[in-house]
Amino acid sequence: MEVSRRGILIGALVGGGLAVGYALRPHKYEPPLAPGQNETAFDAWIRIAGDGVVTVTVPQLEMGQGITTLIAQIVAVELGADWRQVAVEPAPPSPLYVNLPLASRWAELWLPMFPGIASAGSPITRRWAEGEVFTVTADGTSLAAYEYPARVAAAAARSMLAQAAAKQWDADWQDCAVEKGFVSYQGKRLPFGVLAAEAANFDPPKEPPLRVHPARERNVDALRFPRLDLPSKVDGSHRFAGDVRLPGMVYAAIRHGPIGDTELASWDKKRARGMPGVIAFVKEKRWLAAVAETWWAAERALVEIAPNFIAKDRADSGKIETALDEAVRGGAATRLLELGDPGTLKRNFSLAKRYDVAPALHATLETASATARLHDGRLELWIASQAPEAARRAAAKAAGVGLRDCVLYPMPAGGSFDRRLEHDHAIEVAAIARAVGRPVQLTWSRWQEHVAGPPRPPVTAVMAARVDGSGVVTGWKARLALPATTHEFGRRLFEGQSDRQAMKASKGEADPLAIEGAIPPYAVPNMVVEHAPAAIGLPTGRLRGNAHGYTAFFNESFVDELAHHTRQEPLSFRIAMLGHDPRLVQCLQRVAIQAEWGGGVDASGQGVACHVIGEGRIAVVATARRDAEGVRVDRIDAVADIGRIVNVDIARQQIEGGLVFGIGLALGSSTGYADGLPVIGRLAELALPLLADCPEIRVDFIDSDAPSADPGELGVAVAAPALSNALFSATGLRFRKLPLLSEEI
């Protein structure tokens, strides 16, 4: 990655004693949320009201993954609260809630000169994260980042409540029990609400004693902690970004230019004269917005005036495919893994196959939406963002106000799948609010979401292996051609670069995060994994599953082909290479029993796949077939080992949802590009699975004491190869391109 000014400054600081002293110096920050009437605040995480309601502050974006319930459950268990009296409130950006594990994972994006020193426990990482107010929600790091500080905060509050009660009873506070919203001692008990105000006057122990057992549920446990957001989502009262209403608010629709070097050229403003409700037009170099009394009036005005854009170097599927082909065949590549003797992996492979993945769209239920109010030099922003501080800074700059004068109210997202890591709509709504001088809500149409939303990158991979005479894999080589997509994203997020600037700066860079998961879980003595960067002229970004969404497809499709090439049963072929990973072996064995695995014989329609993401493991058997309408997925069996499970119901939802999302990526969710525009503009054209298309899904979990792992992306990664392998069993045909069957069209 090109060295940024931020990277130079941090690098210079790392080298000096003054810098290390600055990094180690403790910094105190005020809690961002003040207690309400009749409420008492305990640290920045917990408030207790006089009626006993415990409000937990959640610093991560709720986008359907259930994080508000998980953080609240962790606090409730550690505190000893009654779940029926627990509420949640989203936290505004604050240095008190930094996501250190994610900052460490993304170190090469913000500290390209010295990424190796940025561990999650490094003071350099903490100081950077606090300075950037890095509370980003991504990569399944929420539990790793926030379980411990939430537990410490709850343990501190519990000790303070116990001290307040013990004072009244003239008892030792450590002898008091705190459970179900009460503090009790020898038959006496007092509720949290009565004790809260007095408890705030006590100091917690320097190291608050944590409970022996953290929040945990077993696979067979009954539902004890139902999701807190479900009732409002069922009755329609849950408010998303598009539900915000302000006095005097107007509405904006927008048109972005084609993907390329784009500039707004002209529009016929006269054609909008007399249209009811139209208030103004706001233009920037690459977009034009209409503002009206209703969103529909604004949208119709844009249709009427027909803005014209001039665009060079327009994105085109033909050019994209050519660039990927040239890169995978002969482009310069960086070896990101060498194991054993790489010299043996230059030629004479037993099997070599090529796989292709088309760009994939996010297809969120809620398109980009944001509301802004600029009044007396103060900008207020209502938005769903996975990177709220980055959105806040960008919006403040666009509105021409200082950062202190910009307030962001975090809203939940109606699905994100990493789309809300980008903040282009925050910049646009701030600029529009500045221009019209009224509160304004900007909502992108589905078409604009497809035009301006960076998709998951297209990828071409060549997989090759050497097998000895006994059918043992002795060599494995993977060469992946794709843009340095994570570096592009990092430059947009951390440096504020445009799509074009980020693509130009990232050209030719090796990107380890862009090929995560390319190292298979199997024990192979000789292995090489390469990234061949490709300049494709299409901005790309993060999407649920990220690199695992295609690397698992490559690995598990290819290992299945190797099994059939050597005439071995696919399940046992995998297990034979997993002696070092008994947890994954157990997943495979359990799912084989659960699915009544028949060996993947011809016409059975069964396909197996497995994958590892961090500490999480999953094995899947899919049963699928071809019918008159394409692919019919009848059943998916899954067994996952995600370590200690905090909430079984949410874990199961995440695996099931990930599998359905993965089915969508396997069979659709994609578009081609022509003349700088996506070929597909409507949600209905993406071949996403409808409720009637969803198979029977059976999910089981291994009871494990391993560290908790995020389940949200495991199903996404493993769905496509399992379906591909099932279709081979059903039809005898190998499909090596995503979406599946697309090579037939």
XYZ file of C-alpha atoms in Angstrom:
745
model
C 0.000 0.000 0.000
C 1.192 3.520 -0.761
C 2.474 5.193 2.396
C -0.006 7.776 3.657
C 0.695 10.810 5.794
C -0.979 9.000 8.698
C 1.281 5.995 8.152
C 4.385 8.195 8.111
C 3.370 9.941 11.334
C 2.630 6.714 13.182
C 5.785 5.117 11.833
C 7.842 8.068 13.034
C 6.188 7.936 16.436
C 6.900 4.234 16.807
C 10.604 4.864 16.388
C 10.947 7.403 19.206
C 10.799 7.196 22.983
C 8.558 10.275 23.108
C 6.042 8.502 20.909
C 6.032 5.360 23.016
C 5.482 7.478 26.110
C 2.558 9.191 24.409
C 1.082 5.845 23.412
C 1.348 4.465 26.938
C -0.065 7.566 28.606
C -3.574 6.855 29.941
C -6.373 8.965 28.524
C -9.757 9.528 30.124
C -12.933 10.171 28.177
C -16.347 11.277 29.335
C -19.224 8.815 28.829
C -21.062 9.877 25.659
C -24.560 9.261 27.093
C -25.769 11.132 30.151
C -28.250 9.392 32.444
C -31.877 10.354 32.026
C -34.318 11.433 34.698
C -34.355 9.004 37.636
C -31.427 7.082 36.104
C -27.978 6.331 37.522
C -24.996 5.742 35.258
C -22.446 3.030 35.981
C -19.420 3.511 33.730
C -20.153 4.092 30.031
C -22.009 0.809 29.599
C -24.815 0.607 32.127
C -27.592 2.824 33.478
C -30.106 1.712 36.091
C -33.435 3.487 36.535
C -35.459 3.845 39.691
C -37.943 1.278 38.386
C -35.136 -1.264 38.004
C -34.763 -1.094 34.209
C -31.153 -1.725 33.199
C -30.151 0.037 29.974
C -27.082 -1.353 28.227
C -25.134 0.799 25.794
C -24.225 -1.065 22.587
C -21.349 0.370 20.510
C -21.889 -1.820 17.438
C -24.345 -1.428 14.562
C -27.415 -3.620 14.832
C -27.940 -4.837 11.277
C -29.888 -8.017 11.933
C -27.054 -10.033 13.499
C -28.440 -9.641 17.033
C -25.481 -7.828 18.576
C -27.728 -5.639 20.731
C -29.109 -8.767 22.379
C -25.695 -10.420 22.759
C -24.024 -7.467 24.495
C -27.075 -6.959 26.703
C -27.135 -10.670 27.582
C -23.457 -10.602 28.556
C -24.116 -7.639 30.850
C -27.298 -9.176 32.273
C -25.568 -12.442 33.177
C -22.540 -10.758 34.737
C -24.617 -8.127 36.537
C -27.347 -10.505 37.690
C -30.146 -8.535 36.019
C -33.661 -9.677 35.218
C -33.834 -10.093 31.414
C -37.392 -8.767 31.455
C -36.027 -5.434 32.699
C -33.136 -5.035 30.275
C -33.156 -2.407 27.518
C -30.534 -1.296 25.017
C -29.410 1.994 23.514
C -26.981 2.467 20.623
C -23.782 4.278 21.528
C -22.638 7.306 19.553
C -19.002 7.270 18.409
C -16.689 7.450 21.423
C -13.066 6.441 22.193
C -14.464 4.437 25.109
C -15.707 1.732 22.756
C -12.806 1.105 20.373
C -12.699 -2.209 18.504
C -9.107 -3.296 19.130
C -9.270 -6.795 17.529
C -10.540 -5.301 14.278
C -7.994 -2.494 14.390
C -5.304 -5.151 14.668
C -6.761 -7.218 11.811
C -6.824 -4.167 9.577
C -3.399 -2.895 10.618
C -2.000 -3.066 7.097
C -4.703 -0.600 6.036
C -3.828 2.114 8.580
C -0.224 1.202 9.489
C 1.236 -0.103 6.213
C 4.847 0.466 7.254
C 4.676 -1.561 10.484
C 1.542 -3.746 10.551
C 3.295 -6.425 12.585
C 3.459 -4.291 15.734
C -0.278 -3.572 15.807
C -1.546 -6.428 17.941
C -4.884 -6.044 19.704
C -3.030 -5.490 22.982
C -0.498 -3.040 21.606
C -0.561 0.507 23.047
C 0.084 1.764 19.518
C -3.131 0.089 18.370
C -5.095 1.497 21.297
C -3.874 5.047 20.791
C -4.616 4.914 17.082
C -8.061 3.391 17.664
C -8.921 5.966 20.317
C -7.702 8.813 18.134
C -9.735 7.587 15.186
C -12.704 6.647 17.413
C -12.559 3.243 15.737
C -15.818 1.518 16.719
C -16.287 -0.224 13.384
C -18.647 -3.213 13.166
C -17.099 -5.803 10.832
C -15.417 -9.181 10.409
C -17.278 -10.840 13.274
C -15.144 -9.132 15.939
C -17.904 -7.776 18.190
C -17.683 -10.432 20.902
C -13.891 -10.490 20.830
C -13.822 -6.712 21.223
C -16.627 -6.049 23.669
C -17.419 -9.088 25.805
C -14.614 -8.492 28.309
C -15.097 -4.718 28.818
C -18.869 -5.253 29.096
C -18.318 -7.955 31.718
C -15.909 -5.751 33.688
C -18.403 -2.884 33.641
C -21.192 -5.199 34.802
C -19.021 -6.732 37.527
C -18.131 -3.247 38.775
C -21.800 -2.218 38.906
C -22.684 -5.481 40.657
C -20.090 -4.864 43.356
C -21.362 -1.310 43.874
C -24.963 -2.492 44.216
C -23.832 -5.136 46.694
C -21.937 -2.533 48.725
C -24.984 -0.291 48.910
C -27.168 -3.152 50.114
C -24.537 -4.441 52.541
C -24.288 -1.030 54.176
C -28.001 -1.133 54.997
C -27.708 -4.648 56.387
C -24.341 -4.146 58.118
C -22.986 -7.102 56.141
C -19.928 -7.904 54.054
C -20.831 -7.015 50.486
C -18.958 -10.034 49.174
C -21.440 -12.255 51.032
C -24.372 -10.736 49.160
C -25.930 -12.522 46.195
C -26.917 -10.554 43.108
C -29.441 -12.337 40.914
C -32.546 -11.581 38.838
C -32.501 -7.865 39.573
C -32.116 -8.154 43.354
C -29.337 -8.070 45.935
C -30.032 -10.533 48.732
C -28.481 -11.581 52.053
C -29.833 -14.017 54.654
C -33.438 -13.760 53.522
C -33.376 -9.993 52.953
C -33.361 -8.514 49.461
C -33.503 -5.169 47.688
C -34.165 -4.426 44.000
C -31.658 -2.685 41.745
C -33.858 0.390 41.325
C -33.924 1.133 45.051
C -30.147 0.718 45.389
C -28.888 2.388 42.194
C -28.552 6.004 43.344
C -26.800 5.043 46.581
C -24.617 2.462 44.826
C -23.149 5.141 42.572
C -21.444 6.661 45.627
C -19.319 3.544 46.185
C -16.070 2.733 44.436
C -15.809 -0.628 42.698
C -12.803 -2.847 43.425
C -9.724 -2.033 41.379
C -10.251 -5.350 39.606
C -13.970 -6.166 39.853
C -14.421 -9.908 40.435
C -15.934 -11.574 37.386
C -18.313 -14.479 37.739
C -16.685 -17.874 37.282
C -18.871 -18.682 34.290
C -19.458 -16.101 31.532
C -22.657 -15.993 29.488
C -23.137 -19.359 27.831
C -25.896 -21.513 26.384
C -25.816 -25.153 25.420
C -27.177 -26.528 22.195
C -30.145 -28.066 24.011
C -30.975 -25.048 26.189
C -34.444 -23.564 26.043
C -34.779 -19.998 24.826
C -33.868 -17.936 27.897
C -32.749 -14.686 26.259
C -35.115 -13.854 23.378
C -33.943 -11.107 21.040
C -34.717 -7.639 22.336
C -35.360 -6.196 18.879
C -37.919 -8.768 17.741
C -41.149 -7.289 19.197
C -40.649 -3.884 17.567
C -39.628 -5.465 14.275
C -42.726 -7.650 14.306
C -45.158 -4.813 15.071
C -43.432 -2.351 12.723
C -42.405 0.196 15.364
C -38.655 -0.444 14.964
C -37.223 2.716 13.417
C -34.611 2.467 10.674
C -32.756 5.293 8.967
C -35.531 5.722 6.407
C -38.153 6.117 9.160
C -36.762 9.355 10.590
C -39.164 12.306 10.381
C -38.243 15.886 11.347
C -40.288 19.101 11.333
C -40.048 20.823 7.960
C -38.140 17.907 6.437
C -37.859 17.546 2.675
C -36.786 14.560 0.604
C -34.007 13.972 -1.905
C -33.455 11.480 -4.717
C -30.157 11.185 -6.552
C -28.477 10.188 -9.813
C -24.867 9.032 -9.967
C -22.848 8.987 -13.130
C -21.668 5.783 -14.804
C -18.782 3.891 -13.206
C -15.595 5.431 -14.552
C -13.976 8.850 -14.731
C -17.329 10.621 -14.534
C -18.490 14.233 -14.558
C -21.961 15.756 -14.636
C -22.315 17.502 -17.995
C -25.828 18.872 -18.311
C -29.483 18.561 -17.384
C -32.637 20.263 -18.583
C -33.854 22.111 -15.510
C -36.669 23.749 -17.465
C -38.412 20.412 -17.861
C -39.023 20.324 -14.105
C -40.917 23.642 -14.069
C -44.418 23.253 -12.799
C -43.819 19.817 -11.341
C -45.641 19.714 -7.988
C -43.513 19.646 -4.860
C -40.107 20.175 -6.498
C -37.946 22.527 -4.429
C -34.359 22.516 -5.708
C -31.566 20.675 -7.468
C -28.135 20.150 -5.924
C -25.190 19.169 -8.073
C -21.670 17.935 -7.479
C -19.091 16.732 -9.954
C -20.332 13.127 -10.083
C -23.965 13.344 -8.972
C -27.147 15.351 -9.149
C -29.887 15.367 -6.502
C -33.466 16.613 -6.665
C -35.154 17.902 -3.504
C -38.927 17.906 -3.146
C -41.807 17.686 -0.688
C -41.907 13.905 -1.249
C -39.300 11.406 -2.366
C -41.434 10.328 -5.316
C -41.683 13.918 -6.556
C -37.891 14.216 -6.342
C -37.415 10.939 -8.204
C -39.861 11.934 -10.970
C -38.081 15.266 -11.335
C -34.797 13.471 -12.009
C -36.482 11.285 -14.591
C -37.882 14.371 -16.275
C -34.708 16.450 -16.432
C -32.581 13.483 -17.599
C -29.096 14.412 -16.283
C -26.287 13.691 -18.702
C -22.875 12.509 -17.552
C -19.584 12.384 -19.404
C -17.559 9.321 -18.424
C -14.241 7.934 -19.589
C -12.810 4.503 -18.807
C -16.251 3.093 -18.133
C -16.542 -0.229 -16.348
C -17.215 -3.079 -18.759
C -17.533 -6.811 -18.173
C -15.465 -7.624 -21.244
C -12.584 -5.488 -20.002
C -12.911 -6.933 -16.496
C -12.737 -10.511 -17.764
C -9.752 -9.687 -19.972
C -7.872 -8.075 -17.099
C -8.506 -11.059 -14.829
C -7.530 -13.517 -17.538
C -4.266 -11.731 -18.263
C -3.435 -11.482 -14.569
C -4.105 -15.138 -13.800
C -2.246 -16.360 -16.884
C 0.885 -14.269 -16.782
C 0.593 -11.226 -14.545
C 3.096 -10.426 -11.828
C 2.109 -12.186 -8.617
C 3.150 -12.069 -4.981
C 3.514 -15.288 -3.032
C 1.692 -14.842 0.249
C 2.354 -18.391 1.425
C 5.222 -20.809 0.806
C 5.196 -24.133 2.598
C 7.605 -27.018 2.128
C 9.471 -26.977 -1.187
C 7.813 -24.448 -3.546
C 10.181 -25.527 -6.309
C 8.210 -28.736 -6.724
C 5.087 -26.750 -7.632
C 6.145 -25.285 -10.963
C 4.865 -27.936 -13.362
C 3.690 -31.533 -13.786
C 0.495 -31.213 -11.780
C -1.878 -34.142 -11.483
C -4.892 -31.837 -11.777
C -5.354 -28.148 -12.547
C -8.660 -26.298 -12.843
C -9.810 -22.741 -13.317
C -12.648 -21.123 -11.354
C -14.348 -17.761 -11.872
C -16.463 -15.582 -9.606
C -18.529 -12.678 -10.944
C -19.041 -9.390 -9.036
C -21.632 -9.798 -6.271
C -24.065 -7.132 -5.072
C -25.102 -6.597 -1.457
C -28.855 -6.557 -2.160
C -29.712 -5.050 1.214
C -33.391 -4.786 2.039
C -32.919 -1.113 2.961
C -31.147 0.988 0.346
C -28.815 3.799 1.385
C -30.741 6.338 3.442
C -29.676 9.216 5.672
C -31.218 12.311 7.219
C -29.363 15.541 7.946
C -30.254 18.823 9.639
C -27.879 21.796 9.472
C -28.892 24.658 11.741
C -26.835 27.463 13.306
C -23.586 25.826 12.250
C -24.495 22.456 13.808
C -24.992 19.333 11.713
C -27.129 16.462 12.967
C -26.962 13.183 11.089
C -29.269 10.174 11.386
C -27.657 7.227 9.635
C -26.931 3.505 9.888
C -23.169 3.078 9.680
C -20.725 0.292 10.435
C -18.010 2.971 10.619
C -19.836 5.849 12.335
C -16.876 8.098 13.078
C -15.671 7.956 9.473
C -19.198 8.839 8.331
C -19.368 11.676 10.852
C -16.062 13.163 9.749
C -16.927 12.944 6.068
C -20.346 14.515 6.630
C -18.894 17.362 8.718
C -16.418 18.145 5.964
C -19.142 18.095 3.297
C -21.343 20.413 5.374
C -18.480 22.793 6.109
C -18.671 22.469 9.910
C -16.151 21.457 12.516
C -16.170 17.916 13.840
C -17.309 19.128 17.271
C -20.375 20.602 15.599
C -21.433 17.328 13.977
C -23.649 14.924 15.929
C -24.339 11.424 14.637
C -27.383 9.530 15.857
C -26.763 5.826 15.142
C -29.680 4.025 13.528
C -30.069 0.273 12.944
C -29.662 -1.061 9.423
C -32.211 -3.071 7.508
C -29.482 -5.449 6.436
C -25.984 -4.288 5.578
C -23.746 -7.203 4.606
C -20.853 -4.694 4.912
C -22.471 -2.179 2.547
C -22.710 0.342 5.402
C -18.953 0.380 5.821
C -19.094 2.949 3.031
C -20.368 6.461 3.768
C -20.922 8.091 0.375
C -24.575 8.811 1.195
C -23.502 10.620 4.398
C -21.409 13.013 2.320
C -24.242 13.556 -0.132
C -26.984 14.238 2.415
C -24.750 16.697 4.291
C -23.994 18.583 1.086
C -27.690 18.671 0.171
C -28.681 19.917 3.646
C -26.106 22.670 3.332
C -27.449 23.704 -0.054
C -31.185 23.762 0.748
C -31.046 24.982 4.346
C -33.713 22.546 5.535
C -33.729 19.105 7.143
C -33.486 16.583 4.322
C -33.701 12.837 3.942
C -31.804 11.238 1.077
C -32.810 7.787 -0.111
C -31.153 5.962 -2.976
C -33.310 3.987 -5.362
C -32.467 0.338 -5.937
C -30.981 1.291 -9.307
C -28.676 3.837 -7.704
C -27.657 1.259 -5.105
C -26.501 -0.982 -7.945
C -24.798 1.855 -9.840
C -22.875 3.418 -6.957
C -22.455 0.567 -4.476
C -19.050 -1.144 -4.798
C -19.652 -4.897 -5.278
C -17.608 -7.814 -4.029
C -14.735 -8.152 -6.505
C -14.735 -10.576 -9.399
C -12.038 -13.228 -9.067
C -10.358 -15.766 -11.306
C -8.409 -18.602 -9.699
C -6.279 -21.434 -11.007
C -6.003 -24.343 -8.583
C -3.426 -27.059 -9.138
C -2.291 -30.098 -7.156
C 0.104 -33.003 -7.283
C -1.068 -36.422 -6.064
C 1.203 -39.402 -5.475
C 0.529 -42.967 -6.551
C -1.430 -43.786 -3.391
C -3.805 -40.853 -3.876
C -2.217 -38.572 -1.270
C -2.034 -34.863 -2.085
C 1.627 -33.850 -1.847
C 1.452 -30.400 -3.434
C -1.109 -27.594 -3.702
C -0.930 -24.309 -5.587
C -3.504 -21.525 -5.738
C -3.155 -18.448 -7.913
C -5.882 -15.826 -7.468
C -6.331 -12.858 -9.785
C -8.355 -9.939 -8.417
C -7.842 -6.273 -7.559
C -6.330 -5.168 -4.261
C -9.891 -4.699 -3.075
C -9.210 -4.386 0.671
C -6.556 -1.747 0.069
C -9.009 0.194 -2.107
C -11.575 0.018 0.667
C -9.009 1.052 3.276
C -8.011 4.123 1.312
C -11.641 5.162 0.975
C -12.324 4.604 4.679
C -9.144 5.918 6.300
C -7.850 8.432 3.751
C -11.120 9.723 2.277
C -9.980 8.916 -1.242
C -12.432 8.635 -4.123
C -13.061 5.375 -5.943
C -10.736 6.408 -8.763
C -7.979 7.599 -6.437
C -8.123 4.417 -4.376
C -7.978 2.160 -7.453
C -5.031 4.060 -8.874
C -3.102 4.044 -5.580
C -3.744 0.310 -5.004
C -2.838 -0.832 -8.509
C -0.398 -3.732 -8.473
C -0.403 -4.191 -4.696
C -0.562 -7.610 -3.081
C -3.509 -7.801 -0.709
C -3.464 -10.612 1.903
C -6.912 -9.695 3.240
C -8.345 -10.016 -0.267
C -7.460 -13.719 -0.367
C -8.193 -14.730 3.224
C -9.184 -18.379 3.399
C -7.148 -19.299 0.325
C -4.927 -21.429 2.563
C -6.991 -24.614 2.875
C -7.477 -26.331 6.251
C -5.826 -29.481 4.915
C -2.334 -30.728 5.745
C -0.385 -30.664 2.481
C 3.437 -30.747 2.727
C 4.125 -28.414 -0.187
C 1.937 -25.388 -0.787
C 2.003 -22.043 -2.611
C -0.679 -19.326 -2.546
C -0.282 -16.323 -4.851
C -2.138 -13.081 -5.448
C -1.938 -11.679 -8.970
C -3.314 -8.097 -8.734
C -5.597 -7.086 -11.597
C -6.654 -3.570 -12.574
C -10.283 -4.075 -13.603
C -11.629 -0.500 -13.678
C -14.457 -1.376 -11.257
C -14.435 -0.101 -7.659
C -14.988 -3.009 -5.275
C -15.595 -3.369 -1.574
C -16.470 -5.573 1.363
C -19.414 -7.983 1.363
C -20.614 -10.499 3.938
C -18.219 -13.441 3.926
C -15.650 -11.268 2.130
C -12.740 -13.291 0.706
C -14.000 -16.497 2.345
C -17.041 -16.262 0.086
C -14.892 -17.161 -2.917
C -11.795 -18.829 -1.447
C -13.946 -21.535 0.178
C -15.611 -22.081 -3.196
C -12.233 -22.558 -4.861
C -10.800 -24.834 -2.176
C -13.801 -27.047 -1.551
C -14.741 -27.387 -5.206
C -11.173 -28.303 -6.086
C -10.673 -30.772 -3.234
C -13.890 -32.453 -4.335
C -12.519 -32.718 -7.855
C -9.304 -34.172 -6.460
C -11.287 -36.820 -4.573
C -13.100 -37.886 -7.732
C -9.907 -37.674 -9.788
C -8.263 -40.152 -7.406
C -11.481 -42.211 -7.123
C -11.848 -41.630 -3.408
C -14.957 -40.910 -1.375
C -15.100 -37.096 -0.838
C -15.754 -37.107 2.907
C -13.058 -39.574 3.916
C -10.666 -37.915 1.441
C -11.023 -34.682 3.409
C -10.782 -36.319 6.821
C -7.547 -38.061 5.827
C -5.923 -34.621 5.469
C -7.285 -33.227 8.758
C -5.437 -35.213 11.407
C -4.170 -31.913 12.827
C -7.700 -30.495 13.254
C -9.909 -32.877 15.254
C -12.548 -30.165 15.715
C -13.176 -29.940 11.972
C -13.093 -33.732 11.686
C -15.807 -33.947 14.322
C -17.927 -31.459 12.384
C -17.579 -33.580 9.227
C -18.379 -36.820 11.011
C -21.399 -35.355 12.786
C -22.861 -33.782 9.661
C -22.390 -37.035 7.741
C -24.525 -38.852 10.318
C -27.088 -36.063 10.481
C -27.478 -35.852 6.694
C -27.326 -39.617 6.159
C -24.374 -39.059 3.847
C -24.336 -41.604 1.070
C -20.826 -41.017 -0.184
C -21.742 -38.454 -2.828
C -22.344 -41.196 -5.355
C -23.657 -40.386 -8.809
C -27.202 -38.999 -8.885
C -27.471 -38.782 -5.088
C -27.577 -34.995 -5.248
C -25.467 -34.726 -2.085
C -22.412 -32.496 -1.809
C -20.113 -31.886 1.140
C -17.957 -28.903 2.036
C -16.190 -27.566 5.117
C -14.354 -24.400 6.048
C -12.528 -22.620 8.859
C -12.741 -18.908 9.715
C -10.624 -17.969 12.695
C -11.683 -20.207 15.589
C -14.946 -21.166 13.876
C -15.459 -24.383 11.935
C -18.337 -25.680 9.863
C -19.185 -28.724 7.772
C -22.181 -28.872 5.457
C -23.959 -31.460 3.350
C -26.271 -29.973 0.725
C -28.882 -31.915 -1.212
C -29.751 -30.297 -4.533
C -31.006 -31.078 -8.037
C -31.758 -29.509 -11.381
C -35.370 -28.862 -12.296
C -37.236 -26.939 -14.957
C -36.568 -23.620 -13.211
C -32.857 -24.133 -12.576
C -31.517 -25.352 -9.244
C -33.639 -26.700 -6.428
C -31.961 -26.969 -3.028
C -33.928 -29.504 -0.995
C -31.986 -29.651 2.246
C -28.871 -28.352 3.957
C -27.406 -30.013 7.024
C -24.779 -28.095 8.954
C -22.667 -28.797 12.017
C -20.575 -25.961 13.418
C -18.022 -25.596 16.170
C -18.015 -21.956 17.227
C -16.589 -22.509 20.692
C -18.500 -21.226 23.684
C -21.942 -20.102 22.509
C -23.433 -17.032 24.165
C -26.910 -17.308 22.622
C -27.830 -20.528 20.818
C -30.885 -19.081 19.094
C -28.933 -16.170 17.606
C -26.067 -18.484 16.627
C -28.510 -20.734 14.795
C -30.138 -17.725 13.116
C -26.739 -16.560 11.925
C -25.782 -19.950 10.476
C -29.178 -20.342 8.816
C -29.157 -16.775 7.511
C -25.589 -17.172 6.264
C -26.518 -20.342 4.383
C -29.485 -18.629 2.710
C -27.306 -15.620 1.881
C -24.708 -18.029 0.501
C -27.359 -19.703 -1.658
C -28.136 -16.266 -3.073
C -24.457 -15.702 -3.872
C -24.194 -19.173 -5.380
C -27.191 -18.831 -7.682
C -27.489 -15.069 -8.246
C -26.679 -11.732 -6.566
C -24.529 -10.760 -9.530
C -24.533 -8.384 -12.459
C -22.479 -7.661 -15.537
C -21.406 -4.155 -16.556
C -21.822 -2.411 -19.900
C -20.877 1.171 -20.736
C -20.224 1.906 -17.082
C -23.603 0.736 -15.816
C -24.763 -2.502 -14.191
C -26.799 -4.726 -16.460
C -29.214 -5.585 -13.629
C -31.055 -2.801 -11.865
C -33.863 -4.446 -9.918
C -33.858 -6.652 -6.845
C -36.225 -9.099 -8.543
C -33.676 -9.717 -11.295
C -30.918 -10.926 -8.953
C -32.274 -14.490 -8.623
C -32.264 -14.247 -4.839
C -33.955 -17.128 -3.009
C -37.580 -16.501 -2.108
C -39.139 -18.042 0.960
C -40.507 -20.845 -1.222
C -36.988 -21.529 -2.517
C -35.404 -21.898 0.918
C -34.536 -25.493 1.746
C -35.019 -27.341 4.967
C -32.031 -26.283 7.074
C -30.877 -28.317 10.056
C -28.111 -26.815 12.181
C -26.333 -28.512 15.052
C -23.455 -27.286 17.197
C -20.483 -29.026 18.764
C -20.412 -28.446 22.512
C -17.034 -26.756 22.788
C -14.964 -24.885 25.358
C -12.911 -23.124 22.694
C -13.026 -19.311 22.525
C -16.246 -17.906 21.083
C -16.199 -17.513 17.303
C -18.538 -15.509 15.115
C -21.042 -17.706 13.228
C -22.265 -15.029 10.824
C -19.969 -15.727 7.876
C -19.383 -19.481 8.143
C -22.585 -20.388 6.324
C -21.962 -17.779 3.632
C -18.556 -19.256 2.819
C -19.510 -22.913 2.680
C -22.872 -22.755 0.866
C -21.598 -22.290 -2.702
C -19.090 -25.187 -2.788
C -21.558 -27.533 -1.077
C -24.174 -26.713 -3.740
C -21.643 -26.995 -6.552
C -20.545 -30.414 -5.330
C -24.173 -31.496 -4.894
C -24.973 -30.477 -8.472
C -22.036 -32.503 -9.716
C -23.422 -35.509 -7.883
C -26.891 -34.857 -9.308
C -25.913 -34.071 -12.911
C -22.354 -35.285 -13.492
C -21.436 -31.741 -14.570
C -18.883 -29.520 -12.857
C -19.807 -25.876 -12.438
C -16.720 -23.780 -11.850
C -18.230 -20.319 -12.042
C -20.305 -18.253 -9.631
C -23.178 -17.771 -10.003
C -23.615 -21.484 -10.696
C -25.095 -22.317 -14.102
C -23.986 -18.904 -15.423
C -21.547 -20.555 -17.853
C -24.551 -22.197 -19.501
C -26.149 -18.837 -20.304
